[in-house]
Coordinates of C-alpha atoms and ligand atoms in Angstrom, one line a residue:
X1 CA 67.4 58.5 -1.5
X2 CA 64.4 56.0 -2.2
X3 CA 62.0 59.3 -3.3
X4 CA 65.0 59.5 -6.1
X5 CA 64.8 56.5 -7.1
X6 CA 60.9 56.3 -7.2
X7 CA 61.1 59.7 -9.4
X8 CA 64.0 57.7 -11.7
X9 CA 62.1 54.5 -11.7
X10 CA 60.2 53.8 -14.8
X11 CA 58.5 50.4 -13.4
X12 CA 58.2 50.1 -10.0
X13 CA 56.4 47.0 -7.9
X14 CA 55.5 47.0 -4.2
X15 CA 55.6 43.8 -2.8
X16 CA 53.2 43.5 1.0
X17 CA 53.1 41.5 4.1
X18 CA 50.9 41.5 7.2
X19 CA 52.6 44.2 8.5
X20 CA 51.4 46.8 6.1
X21 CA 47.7 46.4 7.6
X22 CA 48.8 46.2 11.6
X23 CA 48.3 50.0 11.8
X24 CA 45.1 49.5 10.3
X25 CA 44.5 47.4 13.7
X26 CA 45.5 43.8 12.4
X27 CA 48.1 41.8 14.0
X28 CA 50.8 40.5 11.5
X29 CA 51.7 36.7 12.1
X30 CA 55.0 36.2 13.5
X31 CA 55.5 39.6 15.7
X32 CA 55.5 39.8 19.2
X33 CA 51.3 39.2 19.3
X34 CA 51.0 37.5 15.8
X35 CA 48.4 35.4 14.9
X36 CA 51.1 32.5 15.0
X37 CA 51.9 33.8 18.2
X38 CA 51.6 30.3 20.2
X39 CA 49.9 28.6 17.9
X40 CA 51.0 26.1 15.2
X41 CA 49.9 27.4 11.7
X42 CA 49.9 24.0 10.5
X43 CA 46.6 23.3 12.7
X44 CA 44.5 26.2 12.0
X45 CA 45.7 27.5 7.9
X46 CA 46.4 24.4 6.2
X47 CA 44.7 21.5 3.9
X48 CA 45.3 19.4 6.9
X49 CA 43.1 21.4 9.5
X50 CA 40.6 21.8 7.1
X51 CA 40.1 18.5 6.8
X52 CA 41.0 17.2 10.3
X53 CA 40.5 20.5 12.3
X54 CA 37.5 21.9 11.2
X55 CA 35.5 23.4 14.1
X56 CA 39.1 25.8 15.2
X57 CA 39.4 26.3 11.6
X58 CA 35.9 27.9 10.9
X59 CA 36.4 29.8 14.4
X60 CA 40.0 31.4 13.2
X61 CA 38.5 32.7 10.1
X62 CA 35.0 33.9 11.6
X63 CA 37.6 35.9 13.7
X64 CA 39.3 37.1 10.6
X65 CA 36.7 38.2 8.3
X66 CA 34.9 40.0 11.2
X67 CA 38.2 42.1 12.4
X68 CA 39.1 42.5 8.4
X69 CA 35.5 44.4 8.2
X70 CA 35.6 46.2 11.8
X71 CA 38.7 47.8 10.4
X72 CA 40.1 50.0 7.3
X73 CA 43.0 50.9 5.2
X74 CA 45.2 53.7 6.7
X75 CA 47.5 56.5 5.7
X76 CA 50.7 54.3 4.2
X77 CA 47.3 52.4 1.5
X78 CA 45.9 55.5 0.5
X79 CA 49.8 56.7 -0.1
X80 CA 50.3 53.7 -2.3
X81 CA 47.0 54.4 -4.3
X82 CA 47.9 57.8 -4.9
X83 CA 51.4 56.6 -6.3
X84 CA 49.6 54.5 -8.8
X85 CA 46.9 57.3 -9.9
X86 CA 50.5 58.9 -10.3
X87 CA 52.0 56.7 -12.3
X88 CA 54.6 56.4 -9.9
X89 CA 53.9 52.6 -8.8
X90 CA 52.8 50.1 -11.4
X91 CA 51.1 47.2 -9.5
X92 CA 51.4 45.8 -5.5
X93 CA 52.1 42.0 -5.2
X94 CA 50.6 41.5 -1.8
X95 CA 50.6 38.3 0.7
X96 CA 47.7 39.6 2.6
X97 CA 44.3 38.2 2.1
X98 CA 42.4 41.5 3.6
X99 CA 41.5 43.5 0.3
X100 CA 42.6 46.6 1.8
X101 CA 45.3 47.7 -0.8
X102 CA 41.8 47.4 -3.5
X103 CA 39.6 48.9 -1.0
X104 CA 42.2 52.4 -0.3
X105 CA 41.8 52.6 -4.7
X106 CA 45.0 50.1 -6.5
X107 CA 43.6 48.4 -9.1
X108 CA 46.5 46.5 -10.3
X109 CA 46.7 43.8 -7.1
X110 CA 48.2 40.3 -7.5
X111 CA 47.1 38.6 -4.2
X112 CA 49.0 35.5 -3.9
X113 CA 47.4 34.3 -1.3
X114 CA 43.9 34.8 -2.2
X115 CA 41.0 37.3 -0.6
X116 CA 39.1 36.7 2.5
X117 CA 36.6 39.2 1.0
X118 CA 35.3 35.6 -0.4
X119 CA 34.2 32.4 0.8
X120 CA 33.4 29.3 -1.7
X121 CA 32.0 25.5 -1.6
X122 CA 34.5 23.0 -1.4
X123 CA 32.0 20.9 -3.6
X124 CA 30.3 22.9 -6.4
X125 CA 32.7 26.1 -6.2
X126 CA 29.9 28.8 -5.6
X127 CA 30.9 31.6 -4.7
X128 CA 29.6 34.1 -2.1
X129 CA 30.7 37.5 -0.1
X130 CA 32.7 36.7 3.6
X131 CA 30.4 38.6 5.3
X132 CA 28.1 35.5 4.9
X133 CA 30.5 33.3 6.6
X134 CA 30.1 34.8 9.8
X135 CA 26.5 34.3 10.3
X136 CA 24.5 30.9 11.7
X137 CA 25.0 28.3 9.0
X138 CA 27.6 30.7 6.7
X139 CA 29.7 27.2 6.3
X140 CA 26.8 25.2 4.5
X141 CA 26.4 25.7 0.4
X142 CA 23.0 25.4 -0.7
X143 CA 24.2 22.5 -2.1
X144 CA 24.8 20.9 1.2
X145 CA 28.8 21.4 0.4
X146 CA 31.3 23.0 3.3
X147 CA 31.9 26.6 2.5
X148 CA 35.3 27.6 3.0
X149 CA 37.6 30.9 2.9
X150 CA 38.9 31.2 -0.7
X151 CA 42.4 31.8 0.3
X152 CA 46.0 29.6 0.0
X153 CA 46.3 27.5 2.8
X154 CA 49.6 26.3 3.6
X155 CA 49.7 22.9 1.2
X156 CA 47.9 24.3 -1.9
X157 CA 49.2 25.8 -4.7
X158 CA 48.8 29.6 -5.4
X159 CA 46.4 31.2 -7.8
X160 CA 47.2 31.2 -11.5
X161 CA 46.2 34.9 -12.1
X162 CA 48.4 36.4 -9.4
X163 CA 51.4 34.6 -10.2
X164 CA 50.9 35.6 -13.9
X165 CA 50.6 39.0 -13.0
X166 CA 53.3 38.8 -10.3
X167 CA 55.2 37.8 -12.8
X168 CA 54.3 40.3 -15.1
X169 CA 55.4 43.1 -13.0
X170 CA 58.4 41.6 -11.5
X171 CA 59.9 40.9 -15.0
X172 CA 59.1 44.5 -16.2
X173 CA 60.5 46.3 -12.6
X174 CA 63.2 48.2 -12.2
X175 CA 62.5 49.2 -8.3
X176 CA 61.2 46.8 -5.6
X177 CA 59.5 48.2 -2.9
X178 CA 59.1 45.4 0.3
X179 CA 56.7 46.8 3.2
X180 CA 55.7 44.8 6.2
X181 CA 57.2 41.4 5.3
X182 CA 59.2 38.8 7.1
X183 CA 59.8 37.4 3.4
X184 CA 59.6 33.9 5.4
X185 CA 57.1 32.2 3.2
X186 CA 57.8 30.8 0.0
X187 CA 56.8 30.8 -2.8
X188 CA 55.7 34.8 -2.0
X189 CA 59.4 35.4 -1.1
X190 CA 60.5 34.6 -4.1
X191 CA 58.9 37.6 -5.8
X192 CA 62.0 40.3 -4.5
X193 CA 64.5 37.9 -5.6
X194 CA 63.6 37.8 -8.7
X195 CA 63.4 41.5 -8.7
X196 CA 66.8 41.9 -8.0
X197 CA 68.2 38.9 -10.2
X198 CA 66.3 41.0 -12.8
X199 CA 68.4 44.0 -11.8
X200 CA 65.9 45.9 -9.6
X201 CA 66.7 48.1 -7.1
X202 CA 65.2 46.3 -3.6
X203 CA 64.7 48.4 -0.6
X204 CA 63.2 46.6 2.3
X205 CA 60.8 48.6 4.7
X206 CA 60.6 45.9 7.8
X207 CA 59.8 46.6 11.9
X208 CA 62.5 44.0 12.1
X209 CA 65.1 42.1 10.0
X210 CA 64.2 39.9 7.3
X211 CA 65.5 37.4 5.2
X212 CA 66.7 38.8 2.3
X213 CA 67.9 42.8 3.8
X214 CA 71.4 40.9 2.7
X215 CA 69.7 41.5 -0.6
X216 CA 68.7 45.1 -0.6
X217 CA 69.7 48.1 -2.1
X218 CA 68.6 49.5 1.3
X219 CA 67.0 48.5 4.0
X220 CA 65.2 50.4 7.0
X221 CA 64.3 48.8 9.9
X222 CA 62.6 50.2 13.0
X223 CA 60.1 52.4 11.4
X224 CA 56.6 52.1 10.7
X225 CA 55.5 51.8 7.4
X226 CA 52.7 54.9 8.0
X227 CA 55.2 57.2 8.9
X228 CA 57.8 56.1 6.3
X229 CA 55.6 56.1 3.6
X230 CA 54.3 59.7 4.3
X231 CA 57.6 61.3 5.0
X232 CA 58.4 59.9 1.3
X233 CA 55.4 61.4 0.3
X234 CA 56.2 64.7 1.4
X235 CA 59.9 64.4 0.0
X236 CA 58.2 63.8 -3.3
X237 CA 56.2 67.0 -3.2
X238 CA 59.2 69.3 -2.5
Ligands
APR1 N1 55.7 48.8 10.0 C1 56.7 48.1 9.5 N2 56.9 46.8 9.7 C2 55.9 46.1 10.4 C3 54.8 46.8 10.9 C4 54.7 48.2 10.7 N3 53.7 49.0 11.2 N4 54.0 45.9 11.6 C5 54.6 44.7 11.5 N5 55.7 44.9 10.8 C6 56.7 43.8 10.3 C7 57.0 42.8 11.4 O1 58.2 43.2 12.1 C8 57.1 41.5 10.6 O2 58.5 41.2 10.4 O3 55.9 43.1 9.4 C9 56.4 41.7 9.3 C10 55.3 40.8 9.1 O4 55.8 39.5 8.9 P1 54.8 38.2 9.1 O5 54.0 38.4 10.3 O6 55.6 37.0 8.9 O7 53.8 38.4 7.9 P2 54.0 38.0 6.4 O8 55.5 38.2 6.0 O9 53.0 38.8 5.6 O10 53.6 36.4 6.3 C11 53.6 35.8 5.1 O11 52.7 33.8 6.2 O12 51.1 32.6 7.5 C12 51.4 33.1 6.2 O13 49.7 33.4 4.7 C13 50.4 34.1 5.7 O14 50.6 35.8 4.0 C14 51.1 35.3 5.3 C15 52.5 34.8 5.1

Protein backbone atom coordinates (compact mmCIF):
# COMPACT_ATOMS: atom_id res chain seq x y z
CA UNK A 1 0.00 0.00 0.00
CA UNK A 2 2.58 2.77 1.08
CA UNK A 3 4.75 2.06 -2.42
CA UNK A 4 1.24 3.32 -4.00
CA UNK A 5 0.96 5.98 -2.30
CA UNK A 6 4.67 7.10 -2.74
CA UNK A 7 4.15 6.52 -6.71
CA UNK A 8 0.71 8.81 -6.22
CA UNK A 9 2.34 11.32 -4.00
CA UNK A 10 3.32 14.46 -5.63
CA UNK A 11 5.12 15.98 -2.39
CA UNK A 12 6.21 13.75 0.00
CA UNK A 13 8.33 14.59 3.54
CA UNK A 14 10.11 12.04 5.77
CA UNK A 15 10.26 13.03 9.06
CA UNK A 16 13.43 11.00 11.44
CA UNK A 17 14.22 9.95 14.86
CA UNK A 18 17.08 8.22 16.55
CA UNK A 19 15.99 5.16 15.55
CA UNK A 20 16.72 5.57 11.85
CA UNK A 21 20.61 5.53 12.69
CA UNK A 22 20.49 2.44 15.43
CA UNK A 23 21.28 0.05 12.60
CA UNK A 24 23.96 2.10 11.68
CA UNK A 25 25.32 1.12 15.37
CA UNK A 26 23.83 4.12 17.45
CA UNK A 27 21.59 3.67 20.30
CA UNK A 28 18.25 5.70 20.06
CA UNK A 29 17.29 7.44 23.39
CA UNK A 30 14.41 5.99 25.03
CA UNK A 31 14.66 2.11 23.94
CA UNK A 32 15.60 -0.55 25.94
CA UNK A 33 19.65 0.65 26.00
CA UNK A 34 18.99 4.41 24.98
CA UNK A 35 21.12 6.98 25.86
CA UNK A 36 18.42 8.18 28.42
CA UNK A 37 18.49 4.74 29.54
CA UNK A 38 19.08 5.59 33.42
CA UNK A 39 20.01 8.77 33.05
CA UNK A 40 18.15 12.12 33.45
CA UNK A 41 18.42 14.07 30.09
CA UNK A 42 17.95 17.09 31.99
CA UNK A 43 21.60 16.72 33.56
CA UNK A 44 23.65 15.83 30.58
CA UNK A 45 21.49 17.82 27.17
CA UNK A 46 20.27 20.84 28.61
CA UNK A 47 21.13 24.76 29.17
CA UNK A 48 21.19 23.78 32.69
CA UNK A 49 24.12 21.09 32.51
CA UNK A 50 25.94 23.21 30.46
CA UNK A 51 26.15 25.58 32.74
CA UNK A 52 26.09 23.66 35.99
CA UNK A 53 27.27 20.17 34.66
CA UNK A 54 29.98 20.79 32.54
CA UNK A 55 32.67 18.14 32.96
CA UNK A 56 29.69 15.03 32.29
CA UNK A 57 28.48 17.28 29.72
CA UNK A 58 31.75 17.53 27.57
CA UNK A 59 32.26 13.65 28.40
CA UNK A 60 28.58 12.66 26.81
CA UNK A 61 29.29 14.53 23.74
CA UNK A 62 33.18 13.50 23.31
CA UNK A 63 31.34 10.00 23.42
CA UNK A 64 28.90 11.15 20.74
CA UNK A 65 30.95 12.78 18.08
CA UNK A 66 33.51 9.83 18.33
CA UNK A 67 30.73 6.91 17.88
CA UNK A 68 28.91 9.41 15.12
CA UNK A 69 32.42 9.16 13.16
CA UNK A 70 33.32 5.32 14.09
CA UNK A 71 30.14 4.64 12.35
CA UNK A 72 28.12 5.22 8.82
CA UNK A 73 24.79 5.56 7.14
CA UNK A 74 23.18 2.11 6.24
CA UNK A 75 20.93 0.57 3.66
CA UNK A 76 17.35 2.33 4.81
CA UNK A 77 19.78 6.31 4.22
CA UNK A 78 21.10 5.41 1.02
CA UNK A 79 17.27 4.19 0.20
CA UNK A 80 16.02 7.61 1.13
CA UNK A 81 18.72 9.36 -1.10
CA UNK A 82 17.91 7.37 -3.93
CA UNK A 83 14.13 8.43 -3.52
CA UNK A 84 15.13 11.99 -3.60
CA UNK A 85 17.60 11.64 -6.78
CA UNK A 86 14.16 10.08 -7.87
CA UNK A 87 12.01 12.66 -7.26
CA UNK A 88 10.08 10.50 -5.22
CA UNK A 89 10.90 12.24 -1.62
CA UNK A 90 11.14 15.98 -1.49
CA UNK A 91 13.05 16.82 1.70
CA UNK A 92 13.71 14.74 5.30
CA UNK A 93 12.85 16.73 8.54
CA UNK A 94 15.19 14.92 10.89
CA UNK A 95 15.61 15.16 14.92
CA UNK A 96 18.96 13.53 14.71
CA UNK A 97 22.08 15.58 15.15
CA UNK A 98 24.49 12.77 13.27
CA UNK A 99 24.59 14.12 9.58
CA UNK A 100 24.06 10.80 8.24
CA UNK A 101 20.92 11.43 6.15
CA UNK A 102 23.61 14.43 4.26
CA UNK A 103 26.45 12.06 4.38
CA UNK A 104 24.32 8.83 2.45
CA UNK A 105 23.57 11.98 -0.49
CA UNK A 106 19.93 14.16 0.61
CA UNK A 107 20.49 17.54 0.14
CA UNK A 108 17.30 18.88 1.20
CA UNK A 109 17.75 18.27 5.29
CA UNK A 110 16.01 20.45 7.95
CA UNK A 111 17.77 19.32 11.17
CA UNK A 112 15.86 20.57 13.98
CA UNK A 113 17.93 19.87 16.31
CA UNK A 114 21.13 21.00 15.03
CA UNK A 115 24.52 18.90 13.78
CA UNK A 116 27.03 17.42 15.86
CA UNK A 117 29.23 17.51 12.77
CA UNK A 118 30.01 21.09 14.49
CA UNK A 119 31.16 22.58 17.55
CA UNK A 120 31.15 26.55 18.30
CA UNK A 121 32.31 29.21 21.07
CA UNK A 122 29.78 30.10 23.49
CA UNK A 123 31.55 33.56 23.42
CA UNK A 124 32.57 34.80 19.92
CA UNK A 125 30.47 31.99 17.86
CA UNK A 126 33.49 30.52 15.89
CA UNK A 127 32.88 27.83 14.36
CA UNK A 128 34.97 24.58 13.90
CA UNK A 129 34.61 20.73 12.68
CA UNK A 130 33.50 18.05 15.81
CA UNK A 131 36.33 16.14 15.15
CA UNK A 132 38.29 18.95 17.10
CA UNK A 133 36.23 18.54 20.08
CA UNK A 134 37.48 15.30 20.92
CA UNK A 135 41.08 16.08 21.13
CA UNK A 136 43.17 17.68 24.38
CA UNK A 137 41.88 21.27 24.80
CA UNK A 138 38.86 20.81 21.83
CA UNK A 139 36.53 22.83 24.48
CA UNK A 140 38.84 26.05 24.58
CA UNK A 141 38.16 28.83 21.57
CA UNK A 142 41.24 30.63 20.68
CA UNK A 143 39.54 33.30 22.20
CA UNK A 144 39.71 31.76 25.59
CA UNK A 145 35.65 31.07 25.19
CA UNK A 146 34.03 27.33 25.99
CA UNK A 147 33.46 25.49 22.83
CA UNK A 148 30.39 23.74 22.78
CA UNK A 149 28.29 21.10 20.46
CA UNK A 150 26.20 23.31 18.14
CA UNK A 151 23.03 21.39 18.72
CA UNK A 152 19.38 22.16 20.61
CA UNK A 153 19.64 21.39 23.98
CA UNK A 154 16.65 20.87 25.87
CA UNK A 155 15.77 24.76 26.96
CA UNK A 156 16.80 26.54 23.69
CA UNK A 157 14.85 27.35 20.92
CA UNK A 158 15.29 25.53 17.61
CA UNK A 159 17.11 26.82 14.51
CA UNK A 160 15.46 29.43 12.27
CA UNK A 161 16.47 27.72 8.92
CA UNK A 162 15.06 24.27 9.79
CA UNK A 163 11.89 25.33 11.05
CA UNK A 164 11.45 27.52 7.85
CA UNK A 165 12.23 24.78 5.73
CA UNK A 166 10.30 22.27 7.89
CA UNK A 167 7.71 24.29 7.35
CA UNK A 168 8.14 24.65 3.88
CA UNK A 169 7.82 21.02 3.19
CA UNK A 170 5.22 20.21 5.59
CA UNK A 171 2.87 22.87 4.15
CA UNK A 172 3.54 21.65 0.58
CA UNK A 173 3.17 17.55 1.54
CA UNK A 174 0.71 15.41 0.61
CA UNK A 175 2.42 12.08 2.27
CA UNK A 176 4.22 11.91 5.62
CA UNK A 177 6.67 9.36 6.06
CA UNK A 178 7.72 8.89 10.21
CA UNK A 179 10.81 6.43 10.65
CA UNK A 180 12.41 5.78 13.95
CA UNK A 181 10.51 8.26 16.19
CA UNK A 182 8.94 8.13 19.59
CA UNK A 183 7.30 11.55 18.38
CA UNK A 184 7.79 12.38 22.27
CA UNK A 185 9.59 15.63 21.97
CA UNK A 186 8.00 18.74 21.10
CA UNK A 187 8.35 21.06 19.25
CA UNK A 188 9.75 18.17 16.48
CA UNK A 189 6.45 16.31 17.04
CA UNK A 190 4.63 18.73 15.96
CA UNK A 191 5.91 18.45 12.33
CA UNK A 192 3.37 15.05 11.43
CA UNK A 193 0.61 16.80 12.85
CA UNK A 194 0.65 19.35 10.96
CA UNK A 195 1.09 17.06 8.07
CA UNK A 196 -2.02 15.50 8.63
CA UNK A 197 -4.07 18.71 9.69
CA UNK A 198 -2.80 19.67 6.20
CA UNK A 199 -4.40 16.58 4.79
CA UNK A 200 -1.35 14.34 4.34
CA UNK A 201 -1.33 10.95 4.34
CA UNK A 202 0.83 9.85 7.81
CA UNK A 203 2.25 6.45 7.98
CA UNK A 204 4.35 5.79 11.02
CA UNK A 205 7.31 3.26 10.65
CA UNK A 206 8.20 2.73 14.70
CA UNK A 207 9.98 -0.59 16.64
CA UNK A 208 7.34 0.31 19.06
CA UNK A 209 4.17 2.52 19.57
CA UNK A 210 4.21 6.11 19.36
CA UNK A 211 2.30 8.95 20.13
CA UNK A 212 0.53 9.90 17.39
CA UNK A 213 -0.06 5.97 15.42
CA UNK A 214 -3.87 7.15 16.59
CA UNK A 215 -3.01 9.70 13.87
CA UNK A 216 -1.80 7.57 10.96
CA UNK A 217 -3.02 6.55 7.91
CA UNK A 218 -1.02 3.45 8.79
CA UNK A 219 1.19 2.43 11.03
CA UNK A 220 3.75 -0.57 11.27
CA UNK A 221 5.24 -1.50 14.27
CA UNK A 222 7.78 -4.30 14.91
CA UNK A 223 9.91 -3.94 11.85
CA UNK A 224 13.07 -2.41 11.31
CA UNK A 225 13.32 0.47 9.25
CA UNK A 226 16.37 -1.30 7.01
CA UNK A 227 14.32 -4.00 6.10
CA UNK A 228 11.03 -1.99 5.59
CA UNK A 229 12.52 0.48 3.64
CA UNK A 230 14.14 -2.05 1.15
CA UNK A 231 11.22 -4.30 0.76
CA UNK A 232 9.43 -0.87 -0.42
CA UNK A 233 12.17 -0.44 -2.52
CA UNK A 234 11.91 -3.56 -4.31
CA UNK A 235 7.94 -3.11 -4.51
CA UNK A 236 8.72 0.13 -6.31
CA UNK A 237 10.87 -1.55 -8.98
CA UNK A 238 8.30 -4.20 -9.91
N1 LIG B 1 13.65 0.38 13.25
C1 LIG B 1 12.46 0.96 13.63
N2 LIG B 1 12.31 1.66 14.79
C2 LIG B 1 13.39 1.75 15.59
C3 LIG B 1 14.65 1.18 15.26
C4 LIG B 1 14.75 0.47 14.04
N3 LIG B 1 15.90 -0.10 13.65
N4 LIG B 1 15.51 1.44 16.29
C5 LIG B 1 14.82 2.15 17.21
N5 LIG B 1 13.55 2.34 16.79
C6 LIG B 1 12.50 3.12 17.45
C7 LIG B 1 12.37 2.89 18.93
O1 LIG B 1 11.38 1.90 19.19
C8 LIG B 1 11.96 4.27 19.48
O2 LIG B 1 10.56 4.34 19.72
O3 LIG B 1 12.89 4.47 17.32
C9 LIG B 1 12.33 5.25 18.38
C10 LIG B 1 13.36 6.27 18.82
O4 LIG B 1 12.73 7.11 19.77
P1 LIG B 1 13.66 8.00 20.72
O5 LIG B 1 14.75 7.17 21.26
O6 LIG B 1 12.73 8.71 21.66
O7 LIG B 1 14.34 9.04 19.73
P2 LIG B 1 13.71 10.34 19.09
O8 LIG B 1 12.23 10.18 18.89
O9 LIG B 1 14.51 10.67 17.90
O10 LIG B 1 13.97 11.44 20.25
C11 LIG B 1 13.66 12.77 19.95
O11 LIG B 1 14.74 13.43 22.02
O12 LIG B 1 16.46 13.58 23.58
C12 LIG B 1 15.90 14.14 22.45
O13 LIG B 1 17.19 15.46 21.05
C13 LIG B 1 16.87 14.14 21.31
O14 LIG B 1 16.32 14.25 18.96
C14 LIG B 1 16.09 13.53 20.15
C15 LIG B 1 14.65 13.68 20.63
Amino acid sequence: MFANWLRESRSTVVFTGAGMSTESGLPDFRSQNGLWCGKDPMLIASTYALENNRDEFVEFYQMRIKEISKHKPHIGHRILAEWEKRGLIHGIITQNVDGYHQEAGNEQVAELHGSLRTVHCTRCGQKYDAKRYVEPHGTDCECGGFVRPSIVLFGEMLPDEALTKADELIRRAELCLVLGSSLQVSPANLYPQMAKENGAKLVIVNLEPTELDTLADLVVHGERIGAWLQQVEEEMNR
